[in-house]
Tab-separated table of C-alpha atoms and ligand atoms in Angstrom:
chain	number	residue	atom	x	y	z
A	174	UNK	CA	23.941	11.027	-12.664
A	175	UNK	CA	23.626	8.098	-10.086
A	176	UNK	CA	21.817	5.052	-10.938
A	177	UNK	CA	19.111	5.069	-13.987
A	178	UNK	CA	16.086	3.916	-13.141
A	179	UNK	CA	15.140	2.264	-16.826
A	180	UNK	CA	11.463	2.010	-15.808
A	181	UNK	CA	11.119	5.776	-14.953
A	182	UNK	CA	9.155	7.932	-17.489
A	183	UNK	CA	10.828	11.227	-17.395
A	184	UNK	CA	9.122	12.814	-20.556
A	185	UNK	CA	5.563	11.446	-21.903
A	186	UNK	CA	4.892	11.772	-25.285
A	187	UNK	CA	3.064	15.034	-24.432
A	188	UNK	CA	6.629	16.967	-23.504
A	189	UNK	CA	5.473	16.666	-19.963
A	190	UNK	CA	8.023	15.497	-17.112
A	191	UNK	CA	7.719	13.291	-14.107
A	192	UNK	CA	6.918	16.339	-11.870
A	193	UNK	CA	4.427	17.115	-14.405
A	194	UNK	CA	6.616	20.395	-15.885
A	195	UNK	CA	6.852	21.172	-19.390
A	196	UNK	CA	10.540	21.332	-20.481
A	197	UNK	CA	11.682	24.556	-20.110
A	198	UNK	CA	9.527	25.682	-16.873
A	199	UNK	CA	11.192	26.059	-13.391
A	200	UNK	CA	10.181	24.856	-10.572
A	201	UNK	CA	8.365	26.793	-7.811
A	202	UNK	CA	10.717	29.410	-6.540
A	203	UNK	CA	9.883	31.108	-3.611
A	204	UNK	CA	12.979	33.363	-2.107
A	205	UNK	CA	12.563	35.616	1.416
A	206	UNK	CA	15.227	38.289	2.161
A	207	UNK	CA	16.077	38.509	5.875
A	208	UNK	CA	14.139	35.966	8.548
A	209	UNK	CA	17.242	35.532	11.454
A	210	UNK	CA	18.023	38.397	13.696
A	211	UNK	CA	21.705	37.317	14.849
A	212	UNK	CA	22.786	37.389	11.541
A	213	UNK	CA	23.962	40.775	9.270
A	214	UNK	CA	22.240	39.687	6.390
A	215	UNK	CA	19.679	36.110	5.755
A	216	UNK	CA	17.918	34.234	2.900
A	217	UNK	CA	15.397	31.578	2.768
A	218	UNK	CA	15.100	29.820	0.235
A	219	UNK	CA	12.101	27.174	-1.940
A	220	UNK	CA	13.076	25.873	-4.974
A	221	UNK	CA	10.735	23.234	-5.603
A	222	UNK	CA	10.939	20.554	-2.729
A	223	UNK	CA	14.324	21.708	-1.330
A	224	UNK	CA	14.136	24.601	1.412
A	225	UNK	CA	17.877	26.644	2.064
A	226	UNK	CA	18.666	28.910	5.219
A	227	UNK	CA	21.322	31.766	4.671
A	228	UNK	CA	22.768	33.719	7.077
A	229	UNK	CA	25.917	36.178	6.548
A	230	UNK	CA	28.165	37.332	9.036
A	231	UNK	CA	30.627	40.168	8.435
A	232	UNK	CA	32.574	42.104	7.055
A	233	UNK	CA	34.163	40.517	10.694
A	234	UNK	CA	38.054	40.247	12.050
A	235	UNK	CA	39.496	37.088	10.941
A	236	UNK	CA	40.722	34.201	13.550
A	237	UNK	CA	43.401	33.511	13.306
A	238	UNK	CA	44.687	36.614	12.018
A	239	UNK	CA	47.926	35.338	9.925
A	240	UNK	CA	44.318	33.974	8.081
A	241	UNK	CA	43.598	37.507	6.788
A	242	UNK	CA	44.671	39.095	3.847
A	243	UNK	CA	46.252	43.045	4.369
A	244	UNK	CA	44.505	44.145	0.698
A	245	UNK	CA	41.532	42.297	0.527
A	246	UNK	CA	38.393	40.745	2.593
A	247	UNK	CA	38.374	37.286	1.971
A	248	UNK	CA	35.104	35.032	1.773
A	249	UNK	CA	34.334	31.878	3.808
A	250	UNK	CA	31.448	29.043	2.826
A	251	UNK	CA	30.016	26.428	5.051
A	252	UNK	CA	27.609	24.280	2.749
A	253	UNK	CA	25.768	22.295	5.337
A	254	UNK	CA	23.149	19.141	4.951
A	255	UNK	CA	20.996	18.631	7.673
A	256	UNK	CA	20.322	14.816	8.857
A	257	UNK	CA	17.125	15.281	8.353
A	258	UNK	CA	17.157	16.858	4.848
A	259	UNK	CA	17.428	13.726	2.822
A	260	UNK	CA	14.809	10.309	2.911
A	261	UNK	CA	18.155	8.297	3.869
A	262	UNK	CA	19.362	9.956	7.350
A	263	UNK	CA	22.993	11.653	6.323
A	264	UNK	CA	26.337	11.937	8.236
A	265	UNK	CA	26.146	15.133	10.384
A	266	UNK	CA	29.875	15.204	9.920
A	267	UNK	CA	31.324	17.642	6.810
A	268	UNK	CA	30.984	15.013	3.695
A	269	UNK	CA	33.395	15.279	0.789
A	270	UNK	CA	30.387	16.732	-1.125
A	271	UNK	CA	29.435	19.282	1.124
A	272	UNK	CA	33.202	20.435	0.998
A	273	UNK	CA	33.331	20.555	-2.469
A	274	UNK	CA	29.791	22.192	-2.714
A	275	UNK	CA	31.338	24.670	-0.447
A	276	UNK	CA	34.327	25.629	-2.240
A	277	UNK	CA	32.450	25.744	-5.954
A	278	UNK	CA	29.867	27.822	-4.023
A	279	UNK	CA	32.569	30.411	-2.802
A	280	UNK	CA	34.428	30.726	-5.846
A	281	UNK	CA	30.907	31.321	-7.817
A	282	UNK	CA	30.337	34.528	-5.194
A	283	UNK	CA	33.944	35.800	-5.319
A	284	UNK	CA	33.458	37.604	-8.803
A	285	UNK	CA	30.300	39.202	-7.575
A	286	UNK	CA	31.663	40.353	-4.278
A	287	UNK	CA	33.612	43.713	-3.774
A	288	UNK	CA	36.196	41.742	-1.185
A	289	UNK	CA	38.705	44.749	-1.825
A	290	UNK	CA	36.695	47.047	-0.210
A	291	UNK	CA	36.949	45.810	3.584
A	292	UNK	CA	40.739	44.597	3.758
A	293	UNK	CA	41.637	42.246	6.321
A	294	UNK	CA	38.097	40.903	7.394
A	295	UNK	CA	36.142	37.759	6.585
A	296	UNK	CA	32.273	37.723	5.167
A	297	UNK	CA	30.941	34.011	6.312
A	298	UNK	CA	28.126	32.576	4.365
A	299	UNK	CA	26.162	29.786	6.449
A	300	UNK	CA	23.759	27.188	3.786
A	301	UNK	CA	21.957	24.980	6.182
A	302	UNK	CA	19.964	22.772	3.547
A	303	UNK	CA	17.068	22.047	5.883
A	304	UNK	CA	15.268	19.786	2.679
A	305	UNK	CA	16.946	18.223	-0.382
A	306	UNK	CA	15.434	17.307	-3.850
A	307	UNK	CA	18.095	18.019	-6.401
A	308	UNK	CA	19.625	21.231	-7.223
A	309	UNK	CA	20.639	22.286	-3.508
A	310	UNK	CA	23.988	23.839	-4.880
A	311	UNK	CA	21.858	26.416	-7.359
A	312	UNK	CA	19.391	27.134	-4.853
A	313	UNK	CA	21.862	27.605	-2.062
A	314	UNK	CA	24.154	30.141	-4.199
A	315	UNK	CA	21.140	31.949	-5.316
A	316	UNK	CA	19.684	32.490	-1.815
A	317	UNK	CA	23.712	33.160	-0.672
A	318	UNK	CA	23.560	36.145	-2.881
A	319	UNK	CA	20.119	37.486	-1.443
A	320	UNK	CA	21.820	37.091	1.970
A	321	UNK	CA	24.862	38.995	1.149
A	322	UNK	CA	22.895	42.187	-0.925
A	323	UNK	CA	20.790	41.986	2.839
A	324	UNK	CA	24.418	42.311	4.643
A	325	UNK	CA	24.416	45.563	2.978
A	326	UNK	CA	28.246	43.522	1.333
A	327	UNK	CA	28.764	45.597	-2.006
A	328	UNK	CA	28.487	43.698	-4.745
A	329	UNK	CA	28.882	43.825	-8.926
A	330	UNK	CA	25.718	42.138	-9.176
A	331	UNK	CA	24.052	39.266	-7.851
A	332	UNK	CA	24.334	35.266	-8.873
A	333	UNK	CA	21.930	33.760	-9.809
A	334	UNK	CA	21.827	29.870	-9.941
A	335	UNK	CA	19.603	27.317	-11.749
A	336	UNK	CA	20.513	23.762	-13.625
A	337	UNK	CA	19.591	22.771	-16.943
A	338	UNK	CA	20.363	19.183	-18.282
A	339	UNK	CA	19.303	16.435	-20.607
A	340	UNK	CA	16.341	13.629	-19.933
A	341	UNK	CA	15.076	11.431	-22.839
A	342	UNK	CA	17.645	13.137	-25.268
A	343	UNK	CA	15.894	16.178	-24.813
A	344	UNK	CA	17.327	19.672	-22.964
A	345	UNK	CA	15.334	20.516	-20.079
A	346	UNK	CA	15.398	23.519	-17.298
A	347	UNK	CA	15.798	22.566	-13.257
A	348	UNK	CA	16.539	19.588	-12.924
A	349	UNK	CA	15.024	17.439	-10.010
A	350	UNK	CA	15.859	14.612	-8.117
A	351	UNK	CA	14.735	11.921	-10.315
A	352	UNK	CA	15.798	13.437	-13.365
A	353	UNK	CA	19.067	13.758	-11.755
A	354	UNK	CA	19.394	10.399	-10.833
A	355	UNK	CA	17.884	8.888	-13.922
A	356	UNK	CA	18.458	11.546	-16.174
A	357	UNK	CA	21.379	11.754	-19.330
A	358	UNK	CA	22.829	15.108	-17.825
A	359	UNK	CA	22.417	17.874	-15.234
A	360	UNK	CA	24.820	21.124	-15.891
A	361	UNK	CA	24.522	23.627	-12.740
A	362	UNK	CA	24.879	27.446	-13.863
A	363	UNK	CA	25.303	30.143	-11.971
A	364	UNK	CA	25.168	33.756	-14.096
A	365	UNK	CA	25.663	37.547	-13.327
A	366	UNK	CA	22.999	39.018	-15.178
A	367	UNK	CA	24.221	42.833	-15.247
A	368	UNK	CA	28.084	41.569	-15.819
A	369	UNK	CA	26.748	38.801	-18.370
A	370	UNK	CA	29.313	36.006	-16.573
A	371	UNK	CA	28.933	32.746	-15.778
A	372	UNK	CA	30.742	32.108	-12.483
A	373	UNK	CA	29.280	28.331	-11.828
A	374	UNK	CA	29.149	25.669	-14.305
A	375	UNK	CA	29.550	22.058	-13.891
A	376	UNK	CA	28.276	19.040	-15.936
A	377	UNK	CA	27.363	15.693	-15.146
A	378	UNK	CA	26.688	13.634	-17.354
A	379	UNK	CA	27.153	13.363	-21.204
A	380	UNK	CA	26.312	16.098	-24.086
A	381	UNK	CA	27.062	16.471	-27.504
A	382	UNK	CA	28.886	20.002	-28.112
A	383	UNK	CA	25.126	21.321	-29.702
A	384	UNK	CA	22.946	19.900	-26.713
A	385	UNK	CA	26.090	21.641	-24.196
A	386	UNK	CA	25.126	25.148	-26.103
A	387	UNK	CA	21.222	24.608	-25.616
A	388	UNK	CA	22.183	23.537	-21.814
A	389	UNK	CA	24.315	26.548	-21.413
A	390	UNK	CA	21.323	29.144	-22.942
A	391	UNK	CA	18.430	27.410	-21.641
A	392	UNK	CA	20.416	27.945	-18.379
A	393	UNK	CA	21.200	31.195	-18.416
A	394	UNK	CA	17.641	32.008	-19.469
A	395	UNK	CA	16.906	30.267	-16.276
A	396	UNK	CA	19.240	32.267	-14.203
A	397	UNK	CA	17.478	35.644	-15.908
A	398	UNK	CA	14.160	34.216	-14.247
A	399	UNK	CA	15.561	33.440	-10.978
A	400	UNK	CA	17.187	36.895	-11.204
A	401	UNK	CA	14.138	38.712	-11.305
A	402	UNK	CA	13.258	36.788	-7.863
A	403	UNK	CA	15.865	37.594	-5.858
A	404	UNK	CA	15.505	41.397	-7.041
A	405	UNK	CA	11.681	40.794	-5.777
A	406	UNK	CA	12.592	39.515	-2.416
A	407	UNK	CA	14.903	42.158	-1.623
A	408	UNK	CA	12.543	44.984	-3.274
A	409	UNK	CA	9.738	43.059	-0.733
A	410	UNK	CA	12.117	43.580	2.686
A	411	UNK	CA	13.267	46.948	1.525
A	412	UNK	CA	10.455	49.155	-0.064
A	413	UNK	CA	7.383	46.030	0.171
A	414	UNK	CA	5.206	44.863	2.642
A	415	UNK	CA	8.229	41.826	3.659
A	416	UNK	CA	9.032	42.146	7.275
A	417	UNK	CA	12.112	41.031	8.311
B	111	UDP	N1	21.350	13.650	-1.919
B	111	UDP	C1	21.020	12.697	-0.979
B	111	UDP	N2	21.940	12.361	-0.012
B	111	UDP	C2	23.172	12.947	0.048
B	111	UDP	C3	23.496	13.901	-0.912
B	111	UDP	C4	22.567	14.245	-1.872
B	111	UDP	O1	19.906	12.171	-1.000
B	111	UDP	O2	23.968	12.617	0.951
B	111	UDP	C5	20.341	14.040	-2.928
B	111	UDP	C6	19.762	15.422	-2.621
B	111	UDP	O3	18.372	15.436	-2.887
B	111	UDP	C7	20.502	16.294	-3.608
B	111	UDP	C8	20.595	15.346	-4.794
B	111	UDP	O4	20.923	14.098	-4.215
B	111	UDP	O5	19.821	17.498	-3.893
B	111	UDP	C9	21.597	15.709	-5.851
B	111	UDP	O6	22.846	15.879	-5.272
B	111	UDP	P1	24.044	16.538	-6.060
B	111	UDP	O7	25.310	16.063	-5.424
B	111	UDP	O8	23.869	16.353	-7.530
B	111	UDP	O9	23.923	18.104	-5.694
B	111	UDP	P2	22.730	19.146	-5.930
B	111	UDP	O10	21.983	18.730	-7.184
B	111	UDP	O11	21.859	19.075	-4.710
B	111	UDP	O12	23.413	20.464	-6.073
């Protein structure tokens, strides 16, 4: 919730927001399974204006190996920003965001990922967020989990990511860039559909315990939609017409 932009009008009196959504519709999600050769399993990623690359490498040997872990795999995230992927140029170098974007991401996949079945190697997840308009961190797990079903990694089920939040004292689904930055709240889920657990949720912002339940359903009705997607792309590489 950076700086509100007073002047903004981020829902008319017809329920329709500044992107011209109603509240509760997503944006356009458009998710592709595979897409980079060198890489054991890749996603790519549309979610309205911002566009992800995932590749996975592994299960690998881990370097250093005093690194590894004797009874289970262990899981490595590089959230990455391109220069380019913002309208003000950004610091190639790791930010503190992109760390922290990193770790949340990780610890959202761990739950879904069967890491005790390949003891002692490392699964590395690459996000290169090529373009950025709000939501990168749902859009980049979500397409992290399409890259890891394509690394053949065994998994519980996939994540699923999507934000919902609070413009104009209302409870909205996806939020975008300007609502984010001029907007009352934005509260990142991810959600294991088949296992019913949310492994991602953050808030910023400000909710009243009754708008924080709406957030939390509308959300997870989100991540049901977004769901359904990812099983699509991967049906598309694997039994469709998708090359890859
Ligand atoms: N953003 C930016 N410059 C930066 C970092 C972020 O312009 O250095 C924009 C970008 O569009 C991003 C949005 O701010 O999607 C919201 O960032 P936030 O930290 O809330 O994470 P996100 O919503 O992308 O998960």
């Amino acid at each position: 919730m950076g700086g509100r932009d007073a002047t903004m009008v981020l829902l008319d009196e017809n329920g329709i927001r500044c992107d011209g959504r109603k509240v509760d519709e997503p944006r356009r999600i458009m998710i592709k399974a595979g897409g980079l050769k060198n890489a054991d399993g890749s996603a790519y990623i549309e979610f309205g204006d911002n566009k992800i690359l995932v590749g996975v490498f592994g299960p690998r040997d881990v370097h250093p190996k005093h690194m590894s872990n004797t009874d289970t795999g262990i899981l490595r995230v590089r959230y990455h920003m391109e220069p380019f992927s913002v309208g003000e140029r950004k610091n190639p170098a790791p930010s503190r965001r992109e760390i922290e974007i990193s770790k949340v991401i990780k610890e959202a996949l761990e739950p879904a990922v069967m890491l005790d079945k390949f003891p002692r190697t490392a699964v590395d997840v690459f996000i290169e967020v090529l373009q950025a308009d709000g939501g990168t961190r749902c859009a980049a797990l979500t397409a992290a989990s399409v890259a890891l079903a394509d690394a053949g990694i065994p998994m519980r089920d996939m994540v699923a990511a999507i934000a919902a939040g609070k413009v104009a004292d209302t409870v909205i689904l996806d939020v975008n860039n300007e609502e984010d930055q001029a907007g009352q709240a934005d509260m990142p889920i991810g959600y294991m559909p088949n296992l019913e657990k949310i492994t991602l949720l953050q808030l910023d912002g400000v909710l009243t315990p009754e708008e924080y339940k709406k957030c939390v359903q509308v959300g997870v009705e989100g991540c049901k939609l977004v769901y359904d997607l990812q099983k699509k792309a991967l049906q598309d590489k694997y039994f469709g017409n998708g090359a890859g």
